[in-house]
Short mmCIF file of C-alpha atoms and ligand atoms in Angstrom, two decimals:
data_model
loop_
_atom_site.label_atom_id
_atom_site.label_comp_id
_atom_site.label_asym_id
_atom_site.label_seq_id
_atom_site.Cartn_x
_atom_site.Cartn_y
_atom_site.Cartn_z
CA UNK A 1 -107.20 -88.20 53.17
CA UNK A 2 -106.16 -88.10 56.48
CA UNK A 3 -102.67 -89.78 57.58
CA UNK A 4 -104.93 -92.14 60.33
CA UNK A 5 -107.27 -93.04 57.70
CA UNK A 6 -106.11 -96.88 56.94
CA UNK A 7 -104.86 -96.85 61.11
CA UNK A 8 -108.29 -96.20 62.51
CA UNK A 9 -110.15 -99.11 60.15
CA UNK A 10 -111.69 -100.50 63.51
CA UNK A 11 -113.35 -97.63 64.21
CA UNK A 12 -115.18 -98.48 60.84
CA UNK A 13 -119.04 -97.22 60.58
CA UNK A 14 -120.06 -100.59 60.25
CA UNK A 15 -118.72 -101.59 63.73
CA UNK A 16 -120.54 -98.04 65.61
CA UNK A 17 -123.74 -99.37 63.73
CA UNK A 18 -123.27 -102.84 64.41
CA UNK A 19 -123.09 -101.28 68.35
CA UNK A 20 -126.06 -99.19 67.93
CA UNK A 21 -128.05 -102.30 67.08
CA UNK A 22 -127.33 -103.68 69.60
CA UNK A 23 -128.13 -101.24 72.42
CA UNK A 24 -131.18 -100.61 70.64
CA UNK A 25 -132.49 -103.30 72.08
CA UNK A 26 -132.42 -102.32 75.65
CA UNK A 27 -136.16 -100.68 76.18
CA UNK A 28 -137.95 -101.00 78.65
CA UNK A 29 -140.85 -101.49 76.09
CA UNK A 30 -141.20 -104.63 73.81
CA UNK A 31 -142.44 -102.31 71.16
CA UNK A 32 -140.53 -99.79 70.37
CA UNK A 33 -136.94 -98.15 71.78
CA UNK A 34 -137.87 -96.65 74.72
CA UNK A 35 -135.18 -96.18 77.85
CA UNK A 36 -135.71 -94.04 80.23
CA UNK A 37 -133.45 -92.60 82.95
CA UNK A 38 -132.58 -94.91 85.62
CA UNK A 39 -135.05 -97.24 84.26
CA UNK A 40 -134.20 -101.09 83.77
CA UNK A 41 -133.64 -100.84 80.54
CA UNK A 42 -130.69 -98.30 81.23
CA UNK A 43 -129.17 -100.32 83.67
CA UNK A 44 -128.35 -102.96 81.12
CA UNK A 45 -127.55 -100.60 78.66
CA UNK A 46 -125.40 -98.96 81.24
CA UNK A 47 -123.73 -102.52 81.84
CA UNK A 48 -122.92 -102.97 78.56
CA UNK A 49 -121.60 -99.24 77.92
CA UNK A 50 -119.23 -100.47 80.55
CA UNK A 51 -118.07 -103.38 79.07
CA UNK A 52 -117.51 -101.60 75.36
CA UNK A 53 -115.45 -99.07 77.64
CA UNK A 54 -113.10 -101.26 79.67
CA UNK A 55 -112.50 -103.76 76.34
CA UNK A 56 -110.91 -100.11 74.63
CA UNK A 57 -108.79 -99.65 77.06
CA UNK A 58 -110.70 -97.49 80.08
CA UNK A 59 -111.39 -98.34 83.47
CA UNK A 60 -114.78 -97.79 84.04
CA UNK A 61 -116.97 -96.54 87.28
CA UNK A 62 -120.94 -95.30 87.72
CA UNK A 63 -120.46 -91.58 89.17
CA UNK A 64 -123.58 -90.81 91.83
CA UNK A 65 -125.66 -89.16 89.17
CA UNK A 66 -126.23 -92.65 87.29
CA UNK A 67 -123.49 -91.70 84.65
CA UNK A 68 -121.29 -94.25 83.31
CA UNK A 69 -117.72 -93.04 83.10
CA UNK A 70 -114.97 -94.78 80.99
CA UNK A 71 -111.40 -92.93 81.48
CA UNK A 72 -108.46 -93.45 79.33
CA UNK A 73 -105.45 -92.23 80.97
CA UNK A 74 -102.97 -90.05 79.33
CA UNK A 75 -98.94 -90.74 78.54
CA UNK A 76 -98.09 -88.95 81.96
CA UNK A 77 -100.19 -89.41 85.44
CA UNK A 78 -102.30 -86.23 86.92
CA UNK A 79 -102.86 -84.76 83.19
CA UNK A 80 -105.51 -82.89 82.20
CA UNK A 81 -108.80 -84.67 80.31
CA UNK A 82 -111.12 -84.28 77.25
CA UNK A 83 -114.14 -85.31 77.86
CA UNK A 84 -116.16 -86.80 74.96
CA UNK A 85 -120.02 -87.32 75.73
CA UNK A 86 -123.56 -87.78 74.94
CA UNK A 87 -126.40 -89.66 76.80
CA UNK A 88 -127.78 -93.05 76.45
CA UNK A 89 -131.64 -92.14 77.92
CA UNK A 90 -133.80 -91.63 75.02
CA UNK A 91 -137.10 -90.22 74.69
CA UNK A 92 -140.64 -92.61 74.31
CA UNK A 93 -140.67 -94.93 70.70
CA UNK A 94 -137.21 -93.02 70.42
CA UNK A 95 -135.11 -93.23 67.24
CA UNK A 96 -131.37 -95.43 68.04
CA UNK A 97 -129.02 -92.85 67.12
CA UNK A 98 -130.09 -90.00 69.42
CA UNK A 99 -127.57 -89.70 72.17
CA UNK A 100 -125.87 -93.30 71.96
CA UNK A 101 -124.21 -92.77 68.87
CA UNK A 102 -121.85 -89.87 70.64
CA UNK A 103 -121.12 -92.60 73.45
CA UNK A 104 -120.52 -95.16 71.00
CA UNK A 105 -118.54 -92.95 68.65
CA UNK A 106 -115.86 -91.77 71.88
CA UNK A 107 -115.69 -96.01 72.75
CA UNK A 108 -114.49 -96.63 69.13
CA UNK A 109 -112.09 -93.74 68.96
CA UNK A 110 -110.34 -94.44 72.58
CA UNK A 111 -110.89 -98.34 71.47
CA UNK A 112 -108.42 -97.41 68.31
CA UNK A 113 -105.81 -95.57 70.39
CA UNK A 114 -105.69 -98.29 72.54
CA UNK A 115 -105.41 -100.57 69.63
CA UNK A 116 -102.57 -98.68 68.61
CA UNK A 117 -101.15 -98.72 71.85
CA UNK A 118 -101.02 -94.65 72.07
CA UNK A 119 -101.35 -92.23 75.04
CA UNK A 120 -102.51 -88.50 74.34
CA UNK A 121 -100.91 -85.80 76.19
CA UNK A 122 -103.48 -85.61 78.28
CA UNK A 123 -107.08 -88.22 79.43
CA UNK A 124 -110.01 -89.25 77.53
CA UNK A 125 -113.15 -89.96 79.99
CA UNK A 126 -116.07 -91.17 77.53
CA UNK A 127 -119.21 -90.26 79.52
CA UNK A 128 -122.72 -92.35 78.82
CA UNK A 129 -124.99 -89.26 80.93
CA UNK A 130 -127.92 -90.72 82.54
CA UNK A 131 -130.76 -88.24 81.98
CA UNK A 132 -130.57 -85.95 78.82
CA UNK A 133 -133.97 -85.91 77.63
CA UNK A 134 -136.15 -85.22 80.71
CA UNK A 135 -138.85 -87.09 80.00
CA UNK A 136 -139.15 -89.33 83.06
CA UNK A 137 -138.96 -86.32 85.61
CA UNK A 138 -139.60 -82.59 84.57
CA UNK A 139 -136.02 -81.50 85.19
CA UNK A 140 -133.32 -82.75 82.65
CA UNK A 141 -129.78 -82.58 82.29
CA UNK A 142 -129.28 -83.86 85.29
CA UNK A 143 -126.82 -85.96 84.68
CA UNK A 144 -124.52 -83.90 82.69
CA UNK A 145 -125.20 -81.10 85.13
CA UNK A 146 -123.92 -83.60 87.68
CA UNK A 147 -120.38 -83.89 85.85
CA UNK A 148 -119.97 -80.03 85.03
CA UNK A 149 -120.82 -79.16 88.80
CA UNK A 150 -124.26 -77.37 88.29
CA UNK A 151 -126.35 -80.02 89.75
CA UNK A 152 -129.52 -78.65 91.41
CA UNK A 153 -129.93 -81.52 94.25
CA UNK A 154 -133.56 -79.90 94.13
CA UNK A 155 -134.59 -82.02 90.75
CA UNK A 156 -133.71 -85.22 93.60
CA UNK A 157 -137.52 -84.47 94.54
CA UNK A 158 -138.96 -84.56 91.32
CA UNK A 159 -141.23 -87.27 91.08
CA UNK A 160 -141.99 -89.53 88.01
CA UNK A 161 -145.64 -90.23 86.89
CA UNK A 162 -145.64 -93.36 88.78
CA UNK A 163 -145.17 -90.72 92.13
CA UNK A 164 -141.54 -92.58 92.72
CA UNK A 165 -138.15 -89.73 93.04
CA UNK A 166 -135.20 -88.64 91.60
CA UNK A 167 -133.93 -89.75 94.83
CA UNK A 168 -135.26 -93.11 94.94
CA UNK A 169 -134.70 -93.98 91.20
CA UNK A 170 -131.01 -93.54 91.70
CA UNK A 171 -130.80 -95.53 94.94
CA UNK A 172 -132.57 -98.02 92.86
CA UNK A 173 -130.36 -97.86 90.15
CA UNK A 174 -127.53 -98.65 92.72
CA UNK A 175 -126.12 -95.08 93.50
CA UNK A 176 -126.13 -92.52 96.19
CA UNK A 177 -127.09 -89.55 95.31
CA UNK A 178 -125.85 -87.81 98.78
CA UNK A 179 -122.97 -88.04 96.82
CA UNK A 180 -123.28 -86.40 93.74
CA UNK A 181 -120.99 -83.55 94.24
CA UNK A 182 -118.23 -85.75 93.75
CA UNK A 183 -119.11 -86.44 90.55
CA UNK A 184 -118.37 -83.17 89.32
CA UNK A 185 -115.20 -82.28 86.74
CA UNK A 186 -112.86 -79.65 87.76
CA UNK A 187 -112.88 -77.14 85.22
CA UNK A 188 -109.67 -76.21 85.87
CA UNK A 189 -108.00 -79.60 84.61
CA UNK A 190 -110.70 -80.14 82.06
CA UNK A 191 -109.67 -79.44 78.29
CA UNK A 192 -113.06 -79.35 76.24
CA UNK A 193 -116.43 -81.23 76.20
CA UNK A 194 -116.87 -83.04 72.92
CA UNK A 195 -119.81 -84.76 71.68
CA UNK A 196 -121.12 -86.32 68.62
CA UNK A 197 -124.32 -86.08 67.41
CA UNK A 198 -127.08 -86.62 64.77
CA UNK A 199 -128.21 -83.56 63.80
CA UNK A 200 -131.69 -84.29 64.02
CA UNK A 201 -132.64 -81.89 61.63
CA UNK A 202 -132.37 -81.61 57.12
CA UNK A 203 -129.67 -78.97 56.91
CA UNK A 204 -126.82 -81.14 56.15
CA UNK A 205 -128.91 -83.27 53.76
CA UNK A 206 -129.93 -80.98 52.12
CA UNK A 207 -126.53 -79.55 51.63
CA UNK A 208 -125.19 -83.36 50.39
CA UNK A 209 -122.72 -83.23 53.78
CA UNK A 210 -121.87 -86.15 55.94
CA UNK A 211 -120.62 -84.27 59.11
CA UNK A 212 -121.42 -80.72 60.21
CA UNK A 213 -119.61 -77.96 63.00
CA UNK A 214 -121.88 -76.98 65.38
CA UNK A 215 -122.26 -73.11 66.52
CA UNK A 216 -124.22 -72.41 69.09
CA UNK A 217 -127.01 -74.56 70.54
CA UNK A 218 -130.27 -73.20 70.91
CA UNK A 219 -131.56 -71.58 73.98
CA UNK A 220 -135.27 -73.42 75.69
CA UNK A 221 -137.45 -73.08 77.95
CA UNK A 222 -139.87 -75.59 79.45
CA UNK A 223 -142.90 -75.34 81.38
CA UNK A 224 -146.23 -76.94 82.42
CA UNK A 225 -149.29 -74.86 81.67
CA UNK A 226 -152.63 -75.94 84.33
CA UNK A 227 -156.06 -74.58 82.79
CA UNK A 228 -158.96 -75.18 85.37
CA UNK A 229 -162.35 -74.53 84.69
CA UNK A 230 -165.28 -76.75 85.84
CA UNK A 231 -166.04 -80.35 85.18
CA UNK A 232 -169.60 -81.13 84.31
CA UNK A 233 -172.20 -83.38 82.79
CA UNK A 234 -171.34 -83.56 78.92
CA UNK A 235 -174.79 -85.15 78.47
CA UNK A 236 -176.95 -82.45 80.60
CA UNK A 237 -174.96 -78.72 80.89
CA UNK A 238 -175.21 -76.86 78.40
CA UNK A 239 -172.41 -75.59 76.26
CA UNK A 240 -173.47 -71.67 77.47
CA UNK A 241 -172.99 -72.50 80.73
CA UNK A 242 -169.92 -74.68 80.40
CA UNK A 243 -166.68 -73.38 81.69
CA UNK A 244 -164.16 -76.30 79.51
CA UNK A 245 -160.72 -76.89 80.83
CA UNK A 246 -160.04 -78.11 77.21
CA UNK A 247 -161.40 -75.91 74.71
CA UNK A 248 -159.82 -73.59 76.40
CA UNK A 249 -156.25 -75.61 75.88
CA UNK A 250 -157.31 -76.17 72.51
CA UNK A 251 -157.28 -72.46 71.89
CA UNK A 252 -154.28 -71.80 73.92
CA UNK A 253 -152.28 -74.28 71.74
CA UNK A 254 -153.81 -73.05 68.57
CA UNK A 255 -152.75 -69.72 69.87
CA UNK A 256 -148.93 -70.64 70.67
CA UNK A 257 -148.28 -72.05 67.58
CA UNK A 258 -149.93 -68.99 65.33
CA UNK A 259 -147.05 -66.83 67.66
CA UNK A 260 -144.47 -68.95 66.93
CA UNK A 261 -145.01 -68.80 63.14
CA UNK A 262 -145.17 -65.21 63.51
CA UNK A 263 -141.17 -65.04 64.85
CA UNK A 264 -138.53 -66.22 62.62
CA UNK A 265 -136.76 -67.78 64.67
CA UNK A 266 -139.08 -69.37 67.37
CA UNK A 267 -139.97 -72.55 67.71
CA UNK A 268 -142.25 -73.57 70.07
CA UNK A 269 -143.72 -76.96 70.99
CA UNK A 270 -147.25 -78.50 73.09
CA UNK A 271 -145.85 -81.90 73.14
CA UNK A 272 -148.18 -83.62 76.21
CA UNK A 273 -151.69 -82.66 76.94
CA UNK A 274 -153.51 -84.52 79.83
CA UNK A 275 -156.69 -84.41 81.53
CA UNK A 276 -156.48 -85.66 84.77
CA UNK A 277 -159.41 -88.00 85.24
CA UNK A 278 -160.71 -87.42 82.03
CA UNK A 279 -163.77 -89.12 80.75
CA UNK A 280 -165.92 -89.65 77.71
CA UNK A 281 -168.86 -88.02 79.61
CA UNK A 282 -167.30 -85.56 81.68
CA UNK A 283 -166.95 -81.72 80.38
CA UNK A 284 -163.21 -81.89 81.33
CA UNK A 285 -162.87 -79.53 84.63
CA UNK A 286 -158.62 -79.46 84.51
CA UNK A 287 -155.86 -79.58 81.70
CA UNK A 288 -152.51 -79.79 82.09
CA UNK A 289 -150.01 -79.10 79.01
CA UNK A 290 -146.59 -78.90 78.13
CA UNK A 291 -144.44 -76.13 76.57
CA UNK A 292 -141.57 -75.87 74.78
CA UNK A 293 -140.04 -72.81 73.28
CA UNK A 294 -136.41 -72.62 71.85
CA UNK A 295 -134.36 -69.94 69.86
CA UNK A 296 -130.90 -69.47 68.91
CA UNK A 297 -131.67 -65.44 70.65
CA UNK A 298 -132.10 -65.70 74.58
CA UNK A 299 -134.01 -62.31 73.98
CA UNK A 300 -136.20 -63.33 71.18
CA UNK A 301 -136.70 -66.77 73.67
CA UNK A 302 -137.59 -64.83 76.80
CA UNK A 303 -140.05 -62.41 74.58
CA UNK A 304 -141.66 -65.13 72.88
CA UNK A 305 -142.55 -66.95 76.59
CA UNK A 306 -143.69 -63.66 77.65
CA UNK A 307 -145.84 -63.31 74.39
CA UNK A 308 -147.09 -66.48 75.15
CA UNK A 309 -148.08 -66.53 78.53
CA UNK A 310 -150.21 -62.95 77.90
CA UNK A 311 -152.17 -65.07 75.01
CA UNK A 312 -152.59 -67.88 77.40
CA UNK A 313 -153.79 -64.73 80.49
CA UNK A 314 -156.14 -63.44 77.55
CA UNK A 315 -158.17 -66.19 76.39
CA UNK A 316 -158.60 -67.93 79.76
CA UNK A 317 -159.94 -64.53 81.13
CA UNK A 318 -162.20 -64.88 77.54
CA UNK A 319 -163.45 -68.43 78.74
CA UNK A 320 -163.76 -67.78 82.61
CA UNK A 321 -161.33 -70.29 83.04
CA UNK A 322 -157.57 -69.94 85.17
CA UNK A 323 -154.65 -70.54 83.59
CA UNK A 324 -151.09 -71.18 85.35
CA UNK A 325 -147.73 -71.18 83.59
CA UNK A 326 -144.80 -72.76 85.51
CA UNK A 327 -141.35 -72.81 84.04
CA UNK A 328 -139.21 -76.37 84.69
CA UNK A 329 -136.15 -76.01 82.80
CA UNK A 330 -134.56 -72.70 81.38
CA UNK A 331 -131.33 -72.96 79.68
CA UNK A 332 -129.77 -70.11 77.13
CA UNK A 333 -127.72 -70.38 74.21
CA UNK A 334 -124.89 -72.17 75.06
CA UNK A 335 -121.70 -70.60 72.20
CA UNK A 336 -119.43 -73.35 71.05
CA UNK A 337 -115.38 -72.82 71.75
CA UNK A 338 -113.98 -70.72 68.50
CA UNK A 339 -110.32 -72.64 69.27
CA UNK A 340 -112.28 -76.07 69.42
CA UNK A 341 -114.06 -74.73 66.60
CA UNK A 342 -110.96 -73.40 64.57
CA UNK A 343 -109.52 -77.42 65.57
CA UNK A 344 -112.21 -79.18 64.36
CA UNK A 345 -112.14 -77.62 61.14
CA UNK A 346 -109.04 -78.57 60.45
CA UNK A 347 -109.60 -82.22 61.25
CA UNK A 348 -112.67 -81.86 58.62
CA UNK A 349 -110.43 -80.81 55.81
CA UNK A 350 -108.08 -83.66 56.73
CA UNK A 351 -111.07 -85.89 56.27
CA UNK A 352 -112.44 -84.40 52.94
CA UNK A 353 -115.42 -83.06 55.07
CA UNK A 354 -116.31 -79.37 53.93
CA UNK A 355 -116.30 -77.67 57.60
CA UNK A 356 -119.71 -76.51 57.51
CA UNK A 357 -121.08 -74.43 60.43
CA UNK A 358 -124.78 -75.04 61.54
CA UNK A 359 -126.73 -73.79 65.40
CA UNK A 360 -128.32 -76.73 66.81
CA UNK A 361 -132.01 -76.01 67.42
CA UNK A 362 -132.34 -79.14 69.79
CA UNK A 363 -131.02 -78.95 73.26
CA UNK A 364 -127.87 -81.37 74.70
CA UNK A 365 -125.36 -82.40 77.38
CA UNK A 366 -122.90 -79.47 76.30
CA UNK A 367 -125.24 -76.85 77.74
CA UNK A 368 -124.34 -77.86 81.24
CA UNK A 369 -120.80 -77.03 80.29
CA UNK A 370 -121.77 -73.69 79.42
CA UNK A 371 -119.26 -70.98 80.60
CA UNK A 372 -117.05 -73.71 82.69
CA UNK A 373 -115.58 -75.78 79.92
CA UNK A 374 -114.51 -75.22 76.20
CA UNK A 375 -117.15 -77.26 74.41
CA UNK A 376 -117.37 -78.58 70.39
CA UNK A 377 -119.93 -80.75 68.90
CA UNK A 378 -119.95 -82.54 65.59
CA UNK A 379 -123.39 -83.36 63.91
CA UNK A 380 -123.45 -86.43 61.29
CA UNK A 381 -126.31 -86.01 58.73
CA UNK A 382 -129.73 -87.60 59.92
CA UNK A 383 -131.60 -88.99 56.94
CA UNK A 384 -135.00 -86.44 56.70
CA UNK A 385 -134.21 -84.80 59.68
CA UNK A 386 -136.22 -87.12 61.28
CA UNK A 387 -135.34 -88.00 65.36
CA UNK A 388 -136.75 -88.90 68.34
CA UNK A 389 -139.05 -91.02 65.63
CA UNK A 390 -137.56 -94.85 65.28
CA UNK A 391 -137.15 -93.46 61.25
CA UNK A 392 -134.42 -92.08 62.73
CA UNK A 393 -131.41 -92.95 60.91
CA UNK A 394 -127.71 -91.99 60.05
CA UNK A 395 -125.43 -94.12 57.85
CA UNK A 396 -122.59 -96.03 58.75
CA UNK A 397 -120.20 -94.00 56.51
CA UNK A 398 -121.18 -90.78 57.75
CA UNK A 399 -120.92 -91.77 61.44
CA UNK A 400 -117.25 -93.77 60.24
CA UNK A 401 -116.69 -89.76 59.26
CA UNK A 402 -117.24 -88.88 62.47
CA UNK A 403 -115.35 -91.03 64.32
CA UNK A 404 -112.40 -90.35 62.01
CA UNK A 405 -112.68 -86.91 62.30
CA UNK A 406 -112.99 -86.71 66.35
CA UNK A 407 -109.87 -89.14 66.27
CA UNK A 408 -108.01 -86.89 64.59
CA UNK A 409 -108.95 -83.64 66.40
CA UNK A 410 -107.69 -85.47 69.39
CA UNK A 411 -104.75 -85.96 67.54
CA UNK A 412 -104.57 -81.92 66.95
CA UNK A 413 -101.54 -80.69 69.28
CA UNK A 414 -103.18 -77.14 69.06
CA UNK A 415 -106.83 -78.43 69.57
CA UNK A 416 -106.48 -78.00 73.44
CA UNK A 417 -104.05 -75.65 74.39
O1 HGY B 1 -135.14 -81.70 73.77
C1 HGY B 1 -134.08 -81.78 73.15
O2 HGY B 1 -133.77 -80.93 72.36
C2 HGY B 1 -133.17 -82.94 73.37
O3 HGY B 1 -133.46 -83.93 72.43
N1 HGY B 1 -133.32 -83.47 74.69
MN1 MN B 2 -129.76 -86.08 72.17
MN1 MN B 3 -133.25 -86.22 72.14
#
């Protein structure tokens, strides 16, 4: 059992749950949890993020990108930092665990060395990203991507469904996004990116663990596919003569997911179909759908998209219809840090965790890191599998585990060299 065990009791699972009840209800719908980035509903959650941060000990500020950043400094000034991560957007009728707990989880653990009264040898900054799931705009990341200094100020132009930008959703949130170069790390002075997570898929259930090392995480690639053919009379053209945007989809999507059964390790995803102006009575004359393809092989990624797209070329030439494929997001695998790695197993086996090694087939914050900072990630089990579902749930011992187990890894002389 690990010498911190009995020292780190406020950093209890019942106290991280306790917290993710209680930013579970920030959503910007009545419903269900749903908070999306820059929204209302994140500003108070931001608010309260800041709060949790400065009562363990960190001063707190709101970087340009919408990020809320809580740093902890270290014994000495000018030191290097560890930063620990995740992001509190979620996705639509999202589950509660899904991003916050990582925030939550690097509160509690700077909250206990604070309690304690201890400085590492070198800073903590806890980071609660702004956008992670790209679901209000079509780019993503962007927040993360802010901190790690790959920030494409093009995504500032994207434009939500409501026609409103990037741009004006963060001068609305109370930021300036002229200046969101400065909210970059330097890698140079930047130890590792750590972040906890919910696995959001069985493995580790199935296996009976708590807490899991992560690999890799998977490679994906977004994109918008646009099928026009012509809109028409449903009660008076006939179906000869018809030239139907959605069929056509239909047998697109039908057609993407036969592929991606076909390739072991593909998965690929139509997650929103819409037809603008659709109607009961109207042969639809325009489709738009999303794609989503992932892999833990940028190769077998990039062939399967390629795959894809011909199917998509073949049956719209089939149904005299167009068909345009347009990439938004593109990220490959991103390799976890061996050393971090090598670290965190270690602070497993002084936890009684096995230090089982799993990829991570959904995407998150670390891939903006990718190739600039050392980065780890520990999964806690998710009951099913289930996420970005409001089932989603992990238990208050196993994220307790976590905690304990990321406290400890900071504790890890050699974890950072
Ligand atoms: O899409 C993902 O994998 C992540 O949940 N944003
Ligand atoms: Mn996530
Ligand atoms: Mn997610």
């Amino acid at each position: 059992m690990s010498a911190t065990l009995e020292r780190v009791s406020t950093m209890d699972g019942n106290a991280i749950a306790a917290r993710i009840d209680e930013l579970a209800q920030l959503s910007d719908d009545p419903g269900c949890l749903t908070r999306l980035t820059l929204s209302p509903s994140h500003k108070k959650a931001a608010a309260l993020i800041g709060e949790w941060m400065r009562t363990a000990g960190m001063h707190v500020r709101v970087d340009a990108a919408g990020n809320v950043v809580g740093r902890y400094e270290a014994e000495k000034p000018d030191a290097s930092k560890v930063i620990i991560a995740s992001h509190i957007d979620t996705v639509r009728n999202a589950g509660r665990f899904d991003g916050n707990l990582g925030v939550i989880t690097g509160i509690a653990v700077v909250g206990e060395l604070n309690r304690q009264g201890r400085r590492l040898p070198f800073a903590i900054e806890v980071v609660a990203f702004s956008d992670e799931e790209g679901v209000r705009f079509s780019s993503t990341l962007s927040g993360s991507r802010a901190v790690a200094g790959v920030f494409d100020a093009a995504c500032l132009d994207d434009r939500d469904s409501d026609g409103v930008s990037r741009r004006q959703a963060l001068l609305g949130f109370g930021t300036d996004p002229s200046k969101i170069a400065e909210a970059a790390c330097n890698p140079a002075n930047t130890l590792a990116y750590l972040e906890v997570h919910i696995e959001q898929g069985p493995v580790l259930e199935a296996r009976n663990l708590p807490l899991g090392i992560v690999t890799a995480i998977n490679g994906a690639t977004r994109g918008e596919v646009v099928v026009k053919g012509e809109a028409g009379h449903s009660g008076t053209l006939p179906m000869a003569m018809r030239r139907d945007a959605m069929t056509a989809a239909a047998e697109m999507i039908l057609a993407i997911e036969a592929h991606a059964r076909t390739g072991a390790d593909i998965v690929a995803t139509v997650g929103r179909v819409e037809i603008p102006n659709g109607a009961v009575n109207i042969v639809p004359g325009q489709v738009r759908f999303s794609l989503d393809v992932r892999s833990s092989s940028d190769d077998a990624r990039s062939r399967a998209v390629a795959d894809i797209q011909q199917e998509i070329a073949r049956i719209a030439a089939a149904r005299n219809v167009s068909a345009q494929f347009t990439a938004t997001y593109d990220m490959p695998v991103t390799t976890c840090d061996a050393n971090v790695i090598k670290a965190m197993s270690r602070a497993f086996v002084q936890n009684a965790c096995e230090p089982f090694m799993l990829g991570s087939g959904a995407g998150h914050d670390g891939m903006s890191f990718r190739g600039r900072i050392p980065v780890g990630m520990i999964f806690a089990r998710c009951r099913s599998g289930i996420s970005h579902n409001p089932a989603e749930f992990a238990s208050p011992a196993d994220m307790g585990a976590a905690a304990r187990v990321l406290f400890d890894l900071l504790l890890d002389t050699g974890a950072f060299a």
